[in-house]
Tab-separated table of C-alpha atoms and ligand atoms in Angstrom:
chain	number	residue	atom	x	y	z
P	1	UNK	CA	-16.032	-1.270	-11.841
P	2	UNK	CA	-15.435	0.416	-8.467
P	3	UNK	CA	-15.178	-1.124	-5.064
P	4	UNK	CA	-18.457	-1.055	-3.139
P	5	UNK	CA	-16.795	-0.897	0.267
P	6	UNK	CA	-15.975	2.173	2.346
P	7	UNK	CA	-13.658	1.615	5.308
P	8	UNK	CA	-14.402	3.974	8.214
P	9	UNK	CA	-13.002	7.488	8.334
P	10	UNK	CA	-11.406	7.487	4.895
P	11	UNK	CA	-12.134	9.601	1.823
P	12	UNK	CA	-15.002	8.328	-0.303
P	13	UNK	CA	-15.044	8.367	-4.073
P	14	UNK	CA	-16.899	6.501	-6.791
P	15	UNK	CA	-13.579	5.364	-8.139
P	16	UNK	CA	-10.371	3.651	-7.106
P	17	UNK	CA	-8.440	5.748	-4.552
P	18	UNK	CA	-4.768	6.654	-4.868
P	19	UNK	CA	-2.392	6.327	-1.926
P	20	UNK	CA	0.865	8.274	-2.313
P	21	UNK	CA	4.012	7.004	-0.582
P	22	UNK	CA	6.290	8.971	1.725
P	23	UNK	CA	9.103	6.730	2.966
P	24	UNK	CA	10.904	8.528	5.800
P	25	UNK	CA	13.760	6.047	5.481
P	26	UNK	CA	17.310	6.015	4.155
P	27	UNK	CA	16.871	2.657	2.408
P	28	UNK	CA	13.432	1.821	0.899
P	29	UNK	CA	12.778	-0.239	-2.266
P	30	UNK	CA	12.205	2.642	-4.565
P	31	UNK	CA	12.795	6.075	-3.116
P	32	UNK	CA	15.195	5.342	-0.254
P	33	UNK	CA	16.752	8.448	1.256
P	34	UNK	CA	14.960	11.103	-0.743
P	35	UNK	CA	12.521	12.049	2.009
P	36	UNK	CA	14.657	11.055	5.022
P	37	UNK	CA	14.330	14.453	6.595
P	38	UNK	CA	11.245	15.679	8.431
P	39	UNK	CA	10.835	18.912	6.488
P	40	UNK	CA	11.336	17.294	3.096
P	41	UNK	CA	9.024	14.407	3.993
P	42	UNK	CA	6.241	16.837	4.982
P	43	UNK	CA	6.729	18.883	1.804
P	44	UNK	CA	6.632	15.716	-0.258
P	45	UNK	CA	3.418	14.527	1.420
P	46	UNK	CA	1.755	17.885	0.750
P	47	UNK	CA	2.879	17.769	-2.878
P	48	UNK	CA	1.444	14.261	-3.292
P	49	UNK	CA	-1.898	15.444	-1.886
P	50	UNK	CA	-1.891	18.360	-4.322
P	51	UNK	CA	-1.128	15.972	-7.164
P	52	UNK	CA	-4.218	13.942	-6.338
P	53	UNK	CA	-3.312	11.471	-3.593
P	54	UNK	CA	-6.468	10.613	-1.652
P	55	UNK	CA	-4.333	9.191	1.172
P	56	UNK	CA	-0.651	9.772	2.013
P	57	UNK	CA	1.113	6.700	3.437
P	58	UNK	CA	3.946	7.572	5.832
P	59	UNK	CA	6.483	4.865	6.697
P	60	UNK	CA	9.614	4.906	8.861
P	61	UNK	CA	10.935	1.396	8.314
P	62	UNK	CA	12.180	-0.069	5.053
P	63	UNK	CA	10.721	-3.432	4.072
P	64	UNK	CA	12.948	-4.033	1.074
P	65	UNK	CA	14.304	-7.623	0.886
P	66	UNK	CA	17.222	-8.050	3.282
P	67	UNK	CA	16.562	-4.828	5.251
P	68	UNK	CA	17.314	-4.860	8.992
P	69	UNK	CA	14.741	-3.546	11.458
P	70	UNK	CA	14.932	-0.135	13.099
P	71	UNK	CA	14.055	0.363	16.766
P	72	UNK	CA	10.557	1.422	17.761
P	73	UNK	CA	11.864	4.744	19.140
P	74	UNK	CA	13.651	5.512	15.898
P	75	UNK	CA	10.558	4.647	13.866
P	76	UNK	CA	8.425	7.001	15.993
P	77	UNK	CA	11.082	9.708	15.709
P	78	UNK	CA	10.975	9.431	11.910
P	79	UNK	CA	7.226	9.323	11.324
P	80	UNK	CA	5.724	11.189	14.310
P	81	UNK	CA	6.245	14.803	13.186
P	82	UNK	CA	5.407	13.976	9.571
P	83	UNK	CA	2.064	12.349	10.457
P	84	UNK	CA	1.229	15.170	12.882
P	85	UNK	CA	1.889	17.962	10.401
P	86	UNK	CA	0.211	16.329	7.396
P	87	UNK	CA	-2.888	15.511	9.465
P	88	UNK	CA	-2.922	19.058	10.872
P	89	UNK	CA	-2.978	20.371	7.322
P	90	UNK	CA	-5.964	18.210	6.450
P	91	UNK	CA	-4.242	15.432	4.513
P	92	UNK	CA	-5.743	11.943	5.065
P	93	UNK	CA	-2.763	10.036	6.465
P	94	UNK	CA	-1.998	6.350	6.623
P	95	UNK	CA	0.788	4.970	8.838
P	96	UNK	CA	2.877	2.178	7.317
P	97	UNK	CA	4.053	0.180	10.325
P	98	UNK	CA	4.131	-3.328	11.763
P	99	UNK	CA	4.297	-2.026	15.352
P	100	UNK	CA	1.212	-1.368	17.478
P	101	UNK	CA	3.079	1.282	19.476
P	102	UNK	CA	3.956	3.259	16.333
P	103	UNK	CA	0.424	2.809	14.995
P	104	UNK	CA	-1.006	4.068	18.311
P	105	UNK	CA	1.179	7.197	18.212
P	106	UNK	CA	0.175	7.865	14.616
P	107	UNK	CA	-3.549	7.390	15.265
P	108	UNK	CA	-3.306	9.791	18.218
P	109	UNK	CA	-1.567	12.232	15.842
P	110	UNK	CA	-4.434	11.974	13.352
P	111	UNK	CA	-3.688	8.991	11.070
P	112	UNK	CA	-6.884	7.507	9.602
P	113	UNK	CA	-5.480	4.178	8.431
P	114	UNK	CA	-2.950	1.678	9.766
P	115	UNK	CA	-1.092	-0.034	6.923
P	116	UNK	CA	0.487	-3.178	8.367
P	117	UNK	CA	2.535	-5.159	5.853
P	118	UNK	CA	2.708	-8.043	8.351
P	119	UNK	CA	-1.075	-8.426	8.574
P	120	UNK	CA	-0.870	-8.429	12.366
P	121	UNK	CA	1.757	-11.175	12.526
P	122	UNK	CA	4.785	-9.071	13.503
P	123	UNK	CA	3.237	-7.608	16.653
P	124	UNK	CA	0.652	-9.509	18.699
P	125	UNK	CA	-0.562	-6.189	20.164
P	126	UNK	CA	-1.657	-4.860	16.753
P	127	UNK	CA	-5.096	-6.511	16.678
P	128	UNK	CA	-6.000	-5.055	20.104
P	129	UNK	CA	-4.892	-1.578	19.033
P	130	UNK	CA	-6.956	-1.753	15.838
P	131	UNK	CA	-9.984	-3.120	17.730
P	132	UNK	CA	-9.727	-0.487	20.471
P	133	UNK	CA	-9.305	2.525	18.189
P	134	UNK	CA	-11.701	1.378	15.426
P	135	UNK	CA	-9.196	2.664	12.842
P	136	UNK	CA	-9.236	1.378	9.254
P	137	UNK	CA	-6.577	-1.298	8.757
P	138	UNK	CA	-4.704	-2.715	5.762
P	139	UNK	CA	-3.997	-6.397	6.324
P	140	UNK	CA	-1.299	-7.514	3.876
P	141	UNK	CA	-0.216	-11.054	3.017
P	142	UNK	CA	3.129	-11.649	4.735
P	143	UNK	CA	5.352	-14.616	5.467
P	144	UNK	CA	8.153	-13.070	7.464
P	145	UNK	CA	10.516	-10.168	7.948
P	146	UNK	CA	12.666	-8.829	5.133
P	147	UNK	CA	15.695	-11.003	5.900
P	148	UNK	CA	13.641	-14.216	5.706
P	149	UNK	CA	10.908	-13.520	3.153
P	150	UNK	CA	12.872	-14.606	0.081
P	151	UNK	CA	13.341	-18.109	1.526
P	152	UNK	CA	9.646	-18.334	2.303
P	153	UNK	CA	8.498	-17.540	-1.236
P	154	UNK	CA	7.736	-21.189	-1.931
P	155	UNK	CA	4.267	-22.071	-3.207
P	156	UNK	CA	2.442	-24.972	-4.807
P	157	UNK	CA	-0.519	-22.783	-5.811
P	158	UNK	CA	0.320	-19.158	-5.013
P	159	UNK	CA	-3.226	-17.825	-5.535
P	160	UNK	CA	-4.836	-20.437	-3.279
P	161	UNK	CA	-2.186	-20.157	-0.570
P	162	UNK	CA	-2.210	-16.351	-0.453
P	163	UNK	CA	-6.026	-16.403	-0.426
P	164	UNK	CA	-6.170	-18.969	2.384
P	165	UNK	CA	-3.517	-17.201	4.451
P	166	UNK	CA	-5.267	-13.835	4.030
P	167	UNK	CA	-8.576	-15.394	5.049
P	168	UNK	CA	-6.985	-16.959	8.132
P	169	UNK	CA	-5.520	-13.576	9.153
P	170	UNK	CA	-8.849	-11.848	8.550
P	171	UNK	CA	-10.625	-14.389	10.762
P	172	UNK	CA	-7.971	-14.097	13.441
P	173	UNK	CA	-8.226	-10.275	13.551
P	174	UNK	CA	-12.018	-10.543	13.808
P	175	UNK	CA	-11.663	-13.107	16.618
P	176	UNK	CA	-9.568	-10.522	18.452
P	177	UNK	CA	-12.338	-7.949	18.259
P	178	UNK	CA	-11.667	-6.073	15.005
P	179	UNK	CA	-14.813	-5.239	13.032
P	180	UNK	CA	-14.495	-6.781	9.538
P	181	UNK	CA	-15.651	-3.401	8.172
P	182	UNK	CA	-12.331	-1.893	9.309
P	183	UNK	CA	-10.260	-4.241	7.175
P	184	UNK	CA	-8.759	-3.770	3.716
P	185	UNK	CA	-6.876	-6.719	2.194
P	186	UNK	CA	-3.640	-6.626	0.201
P	187	UNK	CA	-2.014	-9.623	-1.564
P	188	UNK	CA	1.439	-8.210	-0.755
P	189	UNK	CA	3.088	-7.930	-4.178
P	190	UNK	CA	6.835	-8.442	-3.836
P	191	UNK	CA	6.645	-9.763	-0.260
P	192	UNK	CA	7.679	-13.414	-0.240
P	193	UNK	CA	6.791	-13.452	-3.953
P	194	UNK	CA	9.555	-14.124	-6.451
P	195	UNK	CA	9.663	-11.999	-9.607
P	196	UNK	CA	11.172	-14.885	-11.589
P	197	UNK	CA	8.332	-17.252	-10.638
P	198	UNK	CA	5.471	-15.025	-11.799
P	199	UNK	CA	3.918	-15.130	-8.313
P	200	UNK	CA	2.922	-11.458	-8.535
P	201	UNK	CA	1.317	-11.790	-11.964
P	202	UNK	CA	-0.665	-14.837	-10.877
P	203	UNK	CA	-2.106	-12.857	-7.953
P	204	UNK	CA	-3.018	-9.922	-10.198
P	205	UNK	CA	-4.644	-12.223	-12.730
P	206	UNK	CA	-6.893	-13.602	-9.979
P	207	UNK	CA	-8.151	-10.451	-8.287
P	208	UNK	CA	-11.624	-11.981	-8.406
P	209	UNK	CA	-10.415	-14.676	-5.975
P	210	UNK	CA	-9.422	-11.953	-3.504
P	211	UNK	CA	-12.590	-9.928	-4.086
P	212	UNK	CA	-14.456	-13.048	-2.976
P	213	UNK	CA	-13.070	-12.508	0.536
P	214	UNK	CA	-15.550	-9.648	0.735
P	215	UNK	CA	-13.222	-6.828	1.687
P	216	UNK	CA	-11.779	-3.861	-0.267
P	217	UNK	CA	-8.460	-4.549	-1.993
P	218	UNK	CA	-5.293	-2.460	-1.977
P	219	UNK	CA	-2.849	-3.114	-4.828
P	220	UNK	CA	0.713	-1.908	-4.257
P	221	UNK	CA	2.979	-2.815	-7.160
P	222	UNK	CA	4.552	0.602	-7.761
P	223	UNK	CA	8.192	0.356	-8.964
P	224	UNK	CA	8.504	-3.202	-7.684
P	225	UNK	CA	11.011	-5.617	-9.077
P	226	UNK	CA	8.516	-7.849	-10.893
P	227	UNK	CA	7.865	-4.877	-13.192
P	228	UNK	CA	11.585	-4.366	-13.833
P	229	UNK	CA	11.913	-8.072	-14.479
P	230	UNK	CA	9.068	-8.028	-17.012
P	231	UNK	CA	10.802	-5.177	-18.857
P	232	UNK	CA	14.203	-6.861	-19.064
P	233	UNK	CA	16.114	-5.636	-22.126
P	234	UNK	CA	17.500	-7.923	-24.873
P	235	UNK	CA	20.900	-7.963	-23.108
P	236	UNK	CA	19.233	-9.420	-20.032
P	237	UNK	CA	19.327	-6.265	-17.862
P	238	UNK	CA	16.263	-5.746	-15.703
P	239	UNK	CA	14.662	-2.295	-15.999
P	240	UNK	CA	15.689	-0.172	-12.985
P	241	UNK	CA	12.882	0.884	-10.656
P	242	UNK	CA	13.227	4.574	-11.540
P	243	UNK	CA	12.217	3.635	-15.105
P	244	UNK	CA	9.149	1.639	-14.072
P	245	UNK	CA	6.592	4.428	-13.619
P	246	UNK	CA	4.916	3.810	-16.988
P	247	UNK	CA	4.495	0.157	-16.074
P	248	UNK	CA	3.144	1.241	-12.675
P	249	UNK	CA	0.605	3.421	-14.462
P	250	UNK	CA	-0.564	0.439	-16.513
P	251	UNK	CA	-0.916	-1.502	-13.261
P	252	UNK	CA	-3.011	1.319	-11.764
P	253	UNK	CA	-5.318	1.431	-14.768
P	254	UNK	CA	-5.885	-2.309	-14.774
P	255	UNK	CA	-6.294	-2.472	-10.987
P	256	UNK	CA	-8.887	0.320	-11.078
P	257	UNK	CA	-10.729	-1.419	-13.898
P	258	UNK	CA	-10.724	-4.700	-11.941
P	259	UNK	CA	-12.299	-3.073	-8.884
P	260	UNK	CA	-9.346	-2.295	-6.598
P	261	UNK	CA	-10.361	-0.004	-3.740
P	262	UNK	CA	-6.987	1.741	-3.778
P	263	UNK	CA	-3.557	1.673	-5.425
P	264	UNK	CA	-0.369	2.615	-3.562
P	265	UNK	CA	2.092	4.512	-5.766
P	266	UNK	CA	5.199	6.684	-5.574
P	267	UNK	CA	4.474	8.897	-8.593
P	268	UNK	CA	0.946	10.083	-7.856
P	269	UNK	CA	-0.173	12.363	-10.666
P	270	UNK	CA	-0.321	9.839	-13.532
P	271	UNK	CA	-2.191	7.337	-11.357
P	272	UNK	CA	-4.596	10.034	-10.118
P	273	UNK	CA	-5.447	10.731	-13.765
P	274	UNK	CA	-5.698	7.040	-14.623
P	275	UNK	CA	-8.206	6.177	-11.894
P	276	UNK	CA	-10.427	9.015	-13.160
P	277	UNK	CA	-10.186	7.742	-16.728
P	278	UNK	CA	-11.071	4.223	-15.568
P	279	UNK	CA	-14.090	5.534	-13.621
P	280	UNK	CA	-15.318	7.683	-16.517
P	281	UNK	CA	-14.890	4.764	-18.920
P	282	UNK	CA	-16.697	2.303	-16.702
P	283	UNK	CA	-19.635	4.605	-15.962
P	284	UNK	CA	-19.892	5.856	-19.552
P	285	UNK	CA	-19.158	9.333	-18.171
P	286	UNK	CA	-22.375	9.280	-16.102
P	287	UNK	CA	-20.941	11.245	-13.203
P	288	UNK	CA	-19.338	13.808	-15.491
P	289	UNK	CA	-22.750	14.466	-17.055
P	290	UNK	CA	-24.088	15.309	-13.602
P	291	UNK	CA	-21.476	18.047	-13.451
P	292	UNK	CA	-19.697	16.642	-10.401
P	293	UNK	CA	-16.514	15.461	-12.057
P	294	UNK	CA	-13.693	14.069	-9.981
P	295	UNK	CA	-11.297	16.939	-9.268
P	296	UNK	CA	-7.634	16.078	-8.967
P	297	UNK	CA	-5.754	17.221	-5.899
P	298	UNK	CA	-6.798	19.236	-2.904
P	299	UNK	CA	-5.960	22.472	-1.290
P	300	UNK	CA	-4.267	21.464	1.937
P	301	UNK	CA	-2.651	24.582	3.282
M	1	PMM	N1	4.989	-2.339	-0.109
M	1	PMM	C1	5.930	-1.583	0.476
M	1	PMM	C2	5.632	-0.800	1.617
M	1	PMM	N2	4.390	-0.786	2.127
M	1	PMM	N3	2.167	-1.524	2.069
M	1	PMM	C3	1.218	-2.289	1.536
M	1	PMM	N4	-0.026	-2.285	2.059
M	1	PMM	N5	1.461	-3.084	0.459
M	1	PMM	C4	2.692	-3.154	-0.123
M	1	PMM	O1	2.872	-3.938	-1.084
M	1	PMM	C5	3.723	-2.346	0.421
M	1	PMM	C6	3.417	-1.535	1.552
M	1	PMM	C7	7.309	-1.586	-0.075
M	1	PMM	O2	7.442	-0.653	-1.096
M	1	PMM	P1	8.261	0.728	-1.000
M	1	PMM	O3	9.372	0.541	-0.025
M	1	PMM	O4	8.736	0.938	-2.393
M	1	PMM	O5	7.336	1.783	-0.577
């Protein structure tokens, strides 16, 4: 099953897309510090595109639980040159930001997608920016900034509440002039969701509920703590995130099979293969028979 929706300006494929992550930060969940240098971040983004990323997501602010915010100027300093250079080299770029000003800079520099983990709640100017530019927009379920999200992870029925809150945000963005066709929804795995309460698994088990909102879905569980928690060893030690890429791959395969529009991952190549396997399986190889295939990677230089 593949998603039937095509947000504007983004790559099209008859399969789930893969978004590769470049965190230009010293302190992210899962790869903090490794690409905190403009040159290395650009090289990494190019490598992810060559490994099969359909979109490269560039972020300059960590959203790990407890993280403090960076200033807007610092965020622009981190992501600006990376977005500019990747876009110049033909890579489809997404900007991971909660700030309209950063998003505006990135769109001017060639970003095709604004990935806002706050779903428009952190910056009241975001909806206007998205409406004015017509850029594709990921609206994620969010209940507050990193320092407060743990306390807000309280649910009676997590699936219903996340669904209702996403729908309310979707309606609010549309009221502010955004075309619904621009919007991709994301249940926000790990954001105000507690790994010990199975919130994340409940959301994944009910993807059909989120499909019913009528928009493409982005699933971003790569290396998140609920995977490490699931893989706790007999001594009670959670699996560290660096050892969660096989579990992430399983998540990609299942998400693609359940109709996700895109998965966001740190280790691109295995997921790029998996989405092709899922598509071939679900079409009985129909597209392969037509000789079109689904080539991995792109020449970007
Ligand atoms: N998670 C992180 C960052 N950006 N964007 C979307 N749309 N959805 C997510 O769940 C999401 C995101 C945090 O993960 P990282 O710091 O390991 O990249």
